mmCIF file of C-alpha atoms and ligand atoms in Angstrom:
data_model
loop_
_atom_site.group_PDB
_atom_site.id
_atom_site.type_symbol
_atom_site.label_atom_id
_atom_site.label_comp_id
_atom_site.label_asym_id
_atom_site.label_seq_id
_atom_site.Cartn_x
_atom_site.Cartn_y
_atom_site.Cartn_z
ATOM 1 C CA UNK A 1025 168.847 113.737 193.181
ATOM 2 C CA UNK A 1026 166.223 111.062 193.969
ATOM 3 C CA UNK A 1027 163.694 113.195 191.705
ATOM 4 C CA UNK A 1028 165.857 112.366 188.496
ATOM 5 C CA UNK A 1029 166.562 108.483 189.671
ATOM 6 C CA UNK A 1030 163.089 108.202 189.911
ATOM 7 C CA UNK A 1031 162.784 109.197 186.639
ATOM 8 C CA UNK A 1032 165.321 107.075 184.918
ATOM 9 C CA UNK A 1033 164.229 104.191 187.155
ATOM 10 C CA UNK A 1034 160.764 104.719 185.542
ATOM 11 C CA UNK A 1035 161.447 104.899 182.048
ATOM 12 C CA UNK A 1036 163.742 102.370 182.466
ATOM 13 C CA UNK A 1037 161.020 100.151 183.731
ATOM 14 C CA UNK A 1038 158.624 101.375 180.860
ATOM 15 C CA UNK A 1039 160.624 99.963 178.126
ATOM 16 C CA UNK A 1040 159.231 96.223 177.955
ATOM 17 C CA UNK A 1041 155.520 98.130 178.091
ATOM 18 C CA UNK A 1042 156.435 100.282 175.161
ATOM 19 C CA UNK A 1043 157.717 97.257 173.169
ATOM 20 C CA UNK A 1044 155.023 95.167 174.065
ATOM 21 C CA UNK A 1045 152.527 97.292 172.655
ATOM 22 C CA UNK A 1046 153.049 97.054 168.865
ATOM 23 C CA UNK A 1047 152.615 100.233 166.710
ATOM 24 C CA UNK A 1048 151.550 100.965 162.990
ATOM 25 C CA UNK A 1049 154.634 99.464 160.643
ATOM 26 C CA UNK A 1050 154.349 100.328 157.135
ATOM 27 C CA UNK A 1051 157.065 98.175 156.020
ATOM 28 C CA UNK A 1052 155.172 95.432 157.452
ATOM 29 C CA UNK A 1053 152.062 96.376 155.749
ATOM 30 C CA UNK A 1054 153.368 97.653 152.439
ATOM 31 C CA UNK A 1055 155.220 94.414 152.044
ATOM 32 C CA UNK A 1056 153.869 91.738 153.935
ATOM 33 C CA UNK A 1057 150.478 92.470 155.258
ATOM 34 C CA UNK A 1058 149.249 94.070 151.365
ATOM 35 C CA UNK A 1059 151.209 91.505 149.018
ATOM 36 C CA UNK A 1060 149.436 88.602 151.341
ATOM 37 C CA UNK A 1061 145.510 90.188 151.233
ATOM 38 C CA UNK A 1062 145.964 91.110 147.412
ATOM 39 C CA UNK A 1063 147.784 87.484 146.835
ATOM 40 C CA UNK A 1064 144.040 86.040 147.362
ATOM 41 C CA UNK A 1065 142.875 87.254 143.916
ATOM 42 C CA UNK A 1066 145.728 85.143 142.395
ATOM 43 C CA UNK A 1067 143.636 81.594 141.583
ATOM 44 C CA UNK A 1068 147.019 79.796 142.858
ATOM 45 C CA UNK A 1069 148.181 82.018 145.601
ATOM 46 C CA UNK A 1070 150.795 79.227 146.748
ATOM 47 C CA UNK A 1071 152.511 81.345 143.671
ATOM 48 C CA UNK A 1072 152.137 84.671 145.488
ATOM 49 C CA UNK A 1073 152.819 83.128 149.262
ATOM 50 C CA UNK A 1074 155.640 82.065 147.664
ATOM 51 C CA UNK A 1075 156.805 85.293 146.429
ATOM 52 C CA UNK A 1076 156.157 87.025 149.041
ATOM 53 C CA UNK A 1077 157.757 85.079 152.196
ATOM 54 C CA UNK A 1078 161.237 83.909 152.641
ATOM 55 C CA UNK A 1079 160.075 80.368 154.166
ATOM 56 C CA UNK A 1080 156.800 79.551 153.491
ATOM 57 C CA UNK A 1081 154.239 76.749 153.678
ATOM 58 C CA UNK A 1082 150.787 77.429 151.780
ATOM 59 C CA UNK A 1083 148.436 75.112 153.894
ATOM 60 C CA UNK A 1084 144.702 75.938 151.232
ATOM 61 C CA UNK A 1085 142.815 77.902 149.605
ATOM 62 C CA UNK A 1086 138.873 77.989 150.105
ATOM 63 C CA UNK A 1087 136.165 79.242 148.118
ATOM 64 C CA UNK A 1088 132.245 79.223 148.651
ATOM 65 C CA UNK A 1089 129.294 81.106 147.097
ATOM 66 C CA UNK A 1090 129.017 84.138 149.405
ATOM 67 C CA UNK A 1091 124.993 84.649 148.666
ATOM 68 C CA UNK A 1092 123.170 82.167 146.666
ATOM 69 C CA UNK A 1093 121.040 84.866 144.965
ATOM 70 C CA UNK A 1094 124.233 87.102 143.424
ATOM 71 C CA UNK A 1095 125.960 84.238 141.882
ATOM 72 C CA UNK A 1096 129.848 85.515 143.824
ATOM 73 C CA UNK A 1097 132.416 83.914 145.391
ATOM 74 C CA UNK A 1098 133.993 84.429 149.304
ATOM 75 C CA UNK A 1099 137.338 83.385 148.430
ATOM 76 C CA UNK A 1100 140.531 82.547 151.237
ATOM 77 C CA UNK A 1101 143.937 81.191 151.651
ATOM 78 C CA UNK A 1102 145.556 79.900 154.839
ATOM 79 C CA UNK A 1103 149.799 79.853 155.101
ATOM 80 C CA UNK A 1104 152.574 79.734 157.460
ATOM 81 C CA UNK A 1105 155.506 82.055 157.279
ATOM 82 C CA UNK A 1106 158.045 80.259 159.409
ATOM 83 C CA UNK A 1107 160.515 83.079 158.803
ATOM 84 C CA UNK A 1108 158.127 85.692 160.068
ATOM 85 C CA UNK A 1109 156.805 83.031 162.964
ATOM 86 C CA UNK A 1110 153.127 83.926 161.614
ATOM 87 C CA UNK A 1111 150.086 81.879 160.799
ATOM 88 C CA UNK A 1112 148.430 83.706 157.683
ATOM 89 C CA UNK A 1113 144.549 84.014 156.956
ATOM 90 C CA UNK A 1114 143.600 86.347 153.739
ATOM 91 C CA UNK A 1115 140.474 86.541 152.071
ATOM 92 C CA UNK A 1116 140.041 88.340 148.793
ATOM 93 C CA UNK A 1117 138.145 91.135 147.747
ATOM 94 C CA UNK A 1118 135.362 91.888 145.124
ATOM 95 C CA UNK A 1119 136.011 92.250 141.761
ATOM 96 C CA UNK A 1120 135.268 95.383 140.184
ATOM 97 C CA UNK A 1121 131.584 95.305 139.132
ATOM 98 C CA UNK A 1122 131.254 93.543 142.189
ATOM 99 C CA UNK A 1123 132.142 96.528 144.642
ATOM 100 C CA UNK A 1124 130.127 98.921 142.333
ATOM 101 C CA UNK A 1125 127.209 96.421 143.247
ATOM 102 C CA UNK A 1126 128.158 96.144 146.672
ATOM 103 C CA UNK A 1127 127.894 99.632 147.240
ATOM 104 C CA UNK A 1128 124.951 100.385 145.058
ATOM 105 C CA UNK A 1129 123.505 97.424 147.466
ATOM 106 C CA UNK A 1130 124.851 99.122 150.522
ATOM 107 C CA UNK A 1131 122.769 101.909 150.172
ATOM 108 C CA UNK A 1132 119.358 99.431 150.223
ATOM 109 C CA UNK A 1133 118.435 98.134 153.567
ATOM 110 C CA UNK A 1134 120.251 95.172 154.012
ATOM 111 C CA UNK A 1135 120.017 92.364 156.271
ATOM 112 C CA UNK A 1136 121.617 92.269 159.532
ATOM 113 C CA UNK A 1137 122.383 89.471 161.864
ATOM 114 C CA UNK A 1138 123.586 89.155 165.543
ATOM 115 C CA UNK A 1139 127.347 88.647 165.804
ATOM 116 C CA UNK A 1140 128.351 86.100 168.374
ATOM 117 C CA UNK A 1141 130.392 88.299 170.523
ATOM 118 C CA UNK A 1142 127.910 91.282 170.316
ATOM 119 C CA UNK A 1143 126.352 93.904 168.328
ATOM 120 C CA UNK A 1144 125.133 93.488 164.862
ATOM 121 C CA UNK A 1145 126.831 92.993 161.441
ATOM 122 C CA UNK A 1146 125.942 92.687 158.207
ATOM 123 C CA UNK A 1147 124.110 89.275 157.173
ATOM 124 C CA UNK A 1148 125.984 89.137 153.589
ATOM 125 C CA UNK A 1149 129.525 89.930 155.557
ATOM 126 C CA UNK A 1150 128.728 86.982 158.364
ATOM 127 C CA UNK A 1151 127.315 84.867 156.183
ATOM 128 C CA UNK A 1152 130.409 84.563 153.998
ATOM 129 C CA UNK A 1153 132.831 84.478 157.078
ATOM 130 C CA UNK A 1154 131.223 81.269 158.341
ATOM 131 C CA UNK A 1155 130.447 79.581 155.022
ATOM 132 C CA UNK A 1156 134.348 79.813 154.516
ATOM 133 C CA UNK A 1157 135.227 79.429 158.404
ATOM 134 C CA UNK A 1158 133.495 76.112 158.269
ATOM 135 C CA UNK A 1159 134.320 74.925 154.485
ATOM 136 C CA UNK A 1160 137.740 73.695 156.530
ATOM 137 C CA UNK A 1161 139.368 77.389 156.996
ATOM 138 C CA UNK A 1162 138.596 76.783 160.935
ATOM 139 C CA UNK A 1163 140.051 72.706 160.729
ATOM 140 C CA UNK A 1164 143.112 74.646 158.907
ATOM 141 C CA UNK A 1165 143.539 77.020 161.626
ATOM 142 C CA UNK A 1166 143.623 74.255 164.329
ATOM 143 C CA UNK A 1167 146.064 72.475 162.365
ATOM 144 C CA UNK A 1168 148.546 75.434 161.841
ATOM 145 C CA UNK A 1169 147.960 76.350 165.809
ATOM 146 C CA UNK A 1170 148.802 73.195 166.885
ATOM 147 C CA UNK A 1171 152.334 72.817 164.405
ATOM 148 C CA UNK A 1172 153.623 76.339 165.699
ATOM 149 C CA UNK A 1173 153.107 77.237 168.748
ATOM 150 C CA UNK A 1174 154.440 80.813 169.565
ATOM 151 C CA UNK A 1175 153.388 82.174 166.284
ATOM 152 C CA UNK A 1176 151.655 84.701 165.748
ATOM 153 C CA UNK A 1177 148.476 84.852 163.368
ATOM 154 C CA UNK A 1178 147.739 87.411 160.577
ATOM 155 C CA UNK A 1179 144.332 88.654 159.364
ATOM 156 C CA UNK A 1180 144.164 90.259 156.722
ATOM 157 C CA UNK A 1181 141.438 91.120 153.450
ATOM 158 C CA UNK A 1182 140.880 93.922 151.500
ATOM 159 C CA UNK A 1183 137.380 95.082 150.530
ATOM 160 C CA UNK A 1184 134.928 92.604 150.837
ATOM 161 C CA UNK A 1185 137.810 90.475 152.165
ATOM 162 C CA UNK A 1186 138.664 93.207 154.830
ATOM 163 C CA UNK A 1187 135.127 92.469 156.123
ATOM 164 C CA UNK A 1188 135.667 88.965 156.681
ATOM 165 C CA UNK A 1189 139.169 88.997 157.817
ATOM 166 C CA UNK A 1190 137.554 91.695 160.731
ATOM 167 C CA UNK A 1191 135.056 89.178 161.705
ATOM 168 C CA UNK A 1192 137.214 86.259 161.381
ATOM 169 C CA UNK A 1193 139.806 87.775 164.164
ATOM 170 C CA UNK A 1194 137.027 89.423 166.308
ATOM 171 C CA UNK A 1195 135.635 85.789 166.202
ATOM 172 C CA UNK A 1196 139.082 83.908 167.219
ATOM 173 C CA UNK A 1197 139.615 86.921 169.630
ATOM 174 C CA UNK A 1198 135.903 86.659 171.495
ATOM 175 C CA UNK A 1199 136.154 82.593 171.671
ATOM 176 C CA UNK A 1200 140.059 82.575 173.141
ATOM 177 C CA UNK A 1201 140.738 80.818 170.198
ATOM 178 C CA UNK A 1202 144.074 82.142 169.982
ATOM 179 C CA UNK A 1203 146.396 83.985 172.110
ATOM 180 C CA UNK A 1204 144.996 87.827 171.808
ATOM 181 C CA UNK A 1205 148.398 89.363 171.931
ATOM 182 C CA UNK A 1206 149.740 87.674 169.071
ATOM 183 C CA UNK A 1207 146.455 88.387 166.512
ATOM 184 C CA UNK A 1208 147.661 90.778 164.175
ATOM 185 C CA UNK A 1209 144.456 92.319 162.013
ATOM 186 C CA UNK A 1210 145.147 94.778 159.280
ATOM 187 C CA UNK A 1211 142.649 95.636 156.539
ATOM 188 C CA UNK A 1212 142.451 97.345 153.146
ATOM 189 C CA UNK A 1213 139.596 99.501 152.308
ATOM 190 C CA UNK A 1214 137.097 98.022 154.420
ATOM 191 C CA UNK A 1215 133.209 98.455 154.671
ATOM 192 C CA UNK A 1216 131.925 99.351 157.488
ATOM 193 C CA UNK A 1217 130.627 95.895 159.023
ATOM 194 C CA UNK A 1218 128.259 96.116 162.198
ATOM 195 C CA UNK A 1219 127.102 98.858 164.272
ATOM 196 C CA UNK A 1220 128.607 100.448 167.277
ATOM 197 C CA UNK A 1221 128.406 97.428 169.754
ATOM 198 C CA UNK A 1222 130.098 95.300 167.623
ATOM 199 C CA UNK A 1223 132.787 98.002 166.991
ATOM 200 C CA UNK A 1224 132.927 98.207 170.545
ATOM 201 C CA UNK A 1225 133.239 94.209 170.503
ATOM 202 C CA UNK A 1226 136.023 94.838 168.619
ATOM 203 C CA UNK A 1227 138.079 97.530 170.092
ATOM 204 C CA UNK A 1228 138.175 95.900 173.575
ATOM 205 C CA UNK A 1229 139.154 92.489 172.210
ATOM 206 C CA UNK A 1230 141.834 93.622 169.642
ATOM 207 C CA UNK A 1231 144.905 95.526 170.751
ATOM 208 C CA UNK A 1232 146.502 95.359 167.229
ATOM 209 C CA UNK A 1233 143.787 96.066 164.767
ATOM 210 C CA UNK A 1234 144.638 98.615 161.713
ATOM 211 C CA UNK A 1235 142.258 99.579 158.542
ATOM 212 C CA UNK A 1236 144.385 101.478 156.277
ATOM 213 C CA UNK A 1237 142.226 103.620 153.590
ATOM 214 C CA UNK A 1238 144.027 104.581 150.775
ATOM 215 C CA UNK A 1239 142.897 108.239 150.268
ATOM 216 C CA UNK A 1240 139.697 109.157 148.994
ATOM 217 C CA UNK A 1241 138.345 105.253 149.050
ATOM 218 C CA UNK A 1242 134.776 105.050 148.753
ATOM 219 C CA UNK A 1243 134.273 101.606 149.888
ATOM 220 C CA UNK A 1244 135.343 102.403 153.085
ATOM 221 C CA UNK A 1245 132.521 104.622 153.888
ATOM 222 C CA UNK A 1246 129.599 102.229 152.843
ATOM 223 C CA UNK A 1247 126.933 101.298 154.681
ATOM 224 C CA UNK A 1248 126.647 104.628 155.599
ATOM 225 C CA UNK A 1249 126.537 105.611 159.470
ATOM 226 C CA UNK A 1250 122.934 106.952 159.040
ATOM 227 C CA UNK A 1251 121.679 103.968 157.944
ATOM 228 C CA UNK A 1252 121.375 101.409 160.339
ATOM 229 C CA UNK A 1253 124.230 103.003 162.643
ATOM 230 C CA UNK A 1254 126.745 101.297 160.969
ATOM 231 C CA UNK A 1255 129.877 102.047 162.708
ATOM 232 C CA UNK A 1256 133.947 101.459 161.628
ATOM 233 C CA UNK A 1257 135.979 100.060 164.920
ATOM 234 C CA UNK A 1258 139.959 101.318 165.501
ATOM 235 C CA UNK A 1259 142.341 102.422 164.375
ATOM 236 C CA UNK A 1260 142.030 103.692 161.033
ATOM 237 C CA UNK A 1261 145.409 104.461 159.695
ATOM 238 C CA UNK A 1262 144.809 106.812 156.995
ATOM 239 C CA UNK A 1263 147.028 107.748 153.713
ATOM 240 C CA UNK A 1264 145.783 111.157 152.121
ATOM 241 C CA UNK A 1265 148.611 110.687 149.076
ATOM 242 C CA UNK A 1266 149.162 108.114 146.395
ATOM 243 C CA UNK A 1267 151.068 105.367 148.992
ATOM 244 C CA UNK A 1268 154.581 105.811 147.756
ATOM 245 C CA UNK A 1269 157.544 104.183 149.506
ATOM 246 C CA UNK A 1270 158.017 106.953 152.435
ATOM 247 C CA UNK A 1271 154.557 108.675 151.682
ATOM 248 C CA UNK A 1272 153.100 109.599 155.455
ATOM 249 C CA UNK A 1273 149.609 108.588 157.395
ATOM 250 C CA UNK A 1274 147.989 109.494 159.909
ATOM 251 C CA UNK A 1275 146.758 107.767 162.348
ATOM 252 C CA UNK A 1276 143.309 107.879 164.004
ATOM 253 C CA UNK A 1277 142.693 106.129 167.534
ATOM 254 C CA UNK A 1278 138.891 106.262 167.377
ATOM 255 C CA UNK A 1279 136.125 104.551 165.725
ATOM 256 C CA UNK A 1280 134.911 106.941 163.453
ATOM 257 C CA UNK A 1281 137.705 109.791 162.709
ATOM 258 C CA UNK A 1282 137.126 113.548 160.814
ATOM 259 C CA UNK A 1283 140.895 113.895 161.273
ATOM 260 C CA UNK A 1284 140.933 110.872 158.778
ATOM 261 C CA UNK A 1285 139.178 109.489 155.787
ATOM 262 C CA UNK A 1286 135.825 110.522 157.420
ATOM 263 C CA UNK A 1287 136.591 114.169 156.979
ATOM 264 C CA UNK A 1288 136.231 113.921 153.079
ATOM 265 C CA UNK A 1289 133.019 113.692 150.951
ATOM 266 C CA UNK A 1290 135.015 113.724 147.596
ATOM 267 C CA UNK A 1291 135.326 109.731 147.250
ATOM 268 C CA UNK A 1292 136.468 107.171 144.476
ATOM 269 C CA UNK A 1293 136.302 104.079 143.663
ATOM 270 C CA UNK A 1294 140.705 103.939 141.902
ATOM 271 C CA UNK A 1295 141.597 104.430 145.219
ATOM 272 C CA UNK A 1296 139.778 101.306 146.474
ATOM 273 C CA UNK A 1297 141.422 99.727 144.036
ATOM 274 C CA UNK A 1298 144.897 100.479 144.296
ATOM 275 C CA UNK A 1299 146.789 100.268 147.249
ATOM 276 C CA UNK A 1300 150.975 100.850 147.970
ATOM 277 C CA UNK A 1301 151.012 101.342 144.270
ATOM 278 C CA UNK A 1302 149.676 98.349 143.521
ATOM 279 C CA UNK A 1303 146.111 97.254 141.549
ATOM 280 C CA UNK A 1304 144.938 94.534 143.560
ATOM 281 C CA UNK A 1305 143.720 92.744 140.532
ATOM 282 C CA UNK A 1306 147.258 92.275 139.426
ATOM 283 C CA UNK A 1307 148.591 90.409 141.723
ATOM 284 C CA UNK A 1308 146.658 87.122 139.624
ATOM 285 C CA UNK A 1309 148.731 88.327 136.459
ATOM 286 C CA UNK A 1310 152.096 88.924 138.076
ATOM 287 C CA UNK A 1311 152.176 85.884 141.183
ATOM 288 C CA UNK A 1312 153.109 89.186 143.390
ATOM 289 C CA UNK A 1313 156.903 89.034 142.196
ATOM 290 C CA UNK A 1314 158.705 91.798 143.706
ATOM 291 C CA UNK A 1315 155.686 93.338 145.803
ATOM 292 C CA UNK A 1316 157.990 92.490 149.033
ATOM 293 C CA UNK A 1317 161.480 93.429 147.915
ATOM 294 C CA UNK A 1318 163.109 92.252 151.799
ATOM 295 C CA UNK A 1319 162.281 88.769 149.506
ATOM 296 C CA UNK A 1320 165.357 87.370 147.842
HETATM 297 C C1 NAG B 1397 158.582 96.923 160.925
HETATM 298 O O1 NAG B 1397 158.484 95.686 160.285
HETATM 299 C C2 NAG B 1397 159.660 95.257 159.632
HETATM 300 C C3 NAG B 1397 159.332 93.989 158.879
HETATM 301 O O2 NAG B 1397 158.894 92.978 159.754
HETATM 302 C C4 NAG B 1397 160.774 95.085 160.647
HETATM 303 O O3 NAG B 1397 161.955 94.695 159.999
HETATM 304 C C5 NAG B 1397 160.981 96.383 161.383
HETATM 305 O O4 NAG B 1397 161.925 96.201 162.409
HETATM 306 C C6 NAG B 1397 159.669 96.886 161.972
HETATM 307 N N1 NAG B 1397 159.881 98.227 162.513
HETATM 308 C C7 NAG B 1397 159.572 98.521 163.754
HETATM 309 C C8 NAG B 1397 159.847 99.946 164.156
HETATM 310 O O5 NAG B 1397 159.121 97.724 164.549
#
């Protein structure tokens, strides 16, 4: 008798833990968390935000040479979705010839510089996060804090942009800019950014951090591990299939996983580019109507 009330009495009492801690929802990524990273390529992605959220407020939209020498741009948008209670951040990706440079130039021995709240990341990746952070994406931030309290804030980027988003919330997260329980990170085919510290940086600061890989995407195995020891942080929530509504994932709760995406050598650059069924490109073309169909 008091062997089972102890049990109820315990799982009873477990329930707020097991709510509190937020698992992988691919409704909220497939419609939200993708439609809002790939909305960055859109040169008005008020349009997109728009689209997307049921009551929005598109607060700007940044852009600032990422390196001097190459000529590209580090690209963001800041929004509110007062429907979803969430402060957004996206940054956008590389274009095409772009990532086929970027990994070409992966392979090289690139620059590294010390991130703030440990380890090392990749100069071109940091460089870009605090050209934009400071080009009035961090005044923006304030700003949006400050308005709505209790929200919650979404990072999110894919490629290039997946880089910077993980820096960006690793950054907010290490300086108590925001309250670490309500940062939200999730990232589309991202590079591998820093080396093990800062992945370790990362894993103890963020308790909701996702990188979904579509497949066999080779972006998100450059810079390789043997490099420099670049390493990927948690958790990597992999799709081996084409992303289709009710397609599964797995799941992988450590840095670097052979369970997931790491297992596979056979890599491609469509799958970078494609995500949930949708080219990232597109979303400039079609203002991201209908990517979240809960919108009406
Ligand atoms: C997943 O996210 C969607 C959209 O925000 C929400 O409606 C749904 O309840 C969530 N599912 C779970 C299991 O939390």
């Amino acid at each position: 008798m008091k062997k089972i009330y102890f049990a109820s009495f315990c799982l009873f009492c477990l329930i707020p833990y097991i709510s509190a801690v937020s698992a992988y929802n691919d409704t909220l990524t497939r419609y939200w968390f993708w439609p809002l990273s790939a909305a960055a390529n859109n040169p008005t992605p008020e349009k997109c935000v728009s689209n997307i959220l049921q009551n929005s407020q598109f607060q700007r939209r940044y852009s600032v040479p990422c390196d001097m020498n190459k000529g590209d741009d580090c690209t963001g948008f800041t929004a509110i979705s007062h429907s979803d209670k969430a402060i957004i951040i996206s940054f956008r990706g590389s274009t095409l010839p772009e990532v086929v440079q970027e990994v070409a130039d992966a392979l090289e021995d690139a620059p590294i510089s010390p991130f703030v709240g440990g380890g090392n990341v990749l100069k071109y990746f940091l460089d870009g996060f605090n050209d934009i952070w400071k080009a009035g994406m961090k005044d923006d931030f304030y700003t949006m804090k400050n308005a709505n309290p209790g929200y919650e804030l979404w990072i999110t980027g894919h490629s290039l942009g997946a880089a910077m988003a993980s820096l960006t919330a690793t950054t907010i997260a290490h300086l108590k800019l925001f309250q670490i329980d309500k940062i939200k990170l999730v990232t589309f085919g991202q590079p591998r950014v820093g080396d093990k510290n800062y992945a370790a940086v990362v894993d103890s600061l963020l308790p909701y951090s996702y990188r979904v890989i579509h497949n066999r995407d080779m972006f998100a195995h450059v810079p390789p591990q043997w490099l420099k020891g670049y390493h990927h942080h948690q958790s990597e929530i992999w799709y081996p299939n084409d992303m289709k509504v009710g397609d599964s994932w797995i799941e992988c709760d450590v840095d670097e996983g052979p369970g997931c995406s790491d297992g596979h050598t056979d890599l491609n650059i469509p799958d970078h580019l494609i995500y949930f069924q949708h080219l990232t490109e597109s979303a400039a073309f079609d203002d991201c109507k209908g990517w979240n169909p809960y919108k009406h």
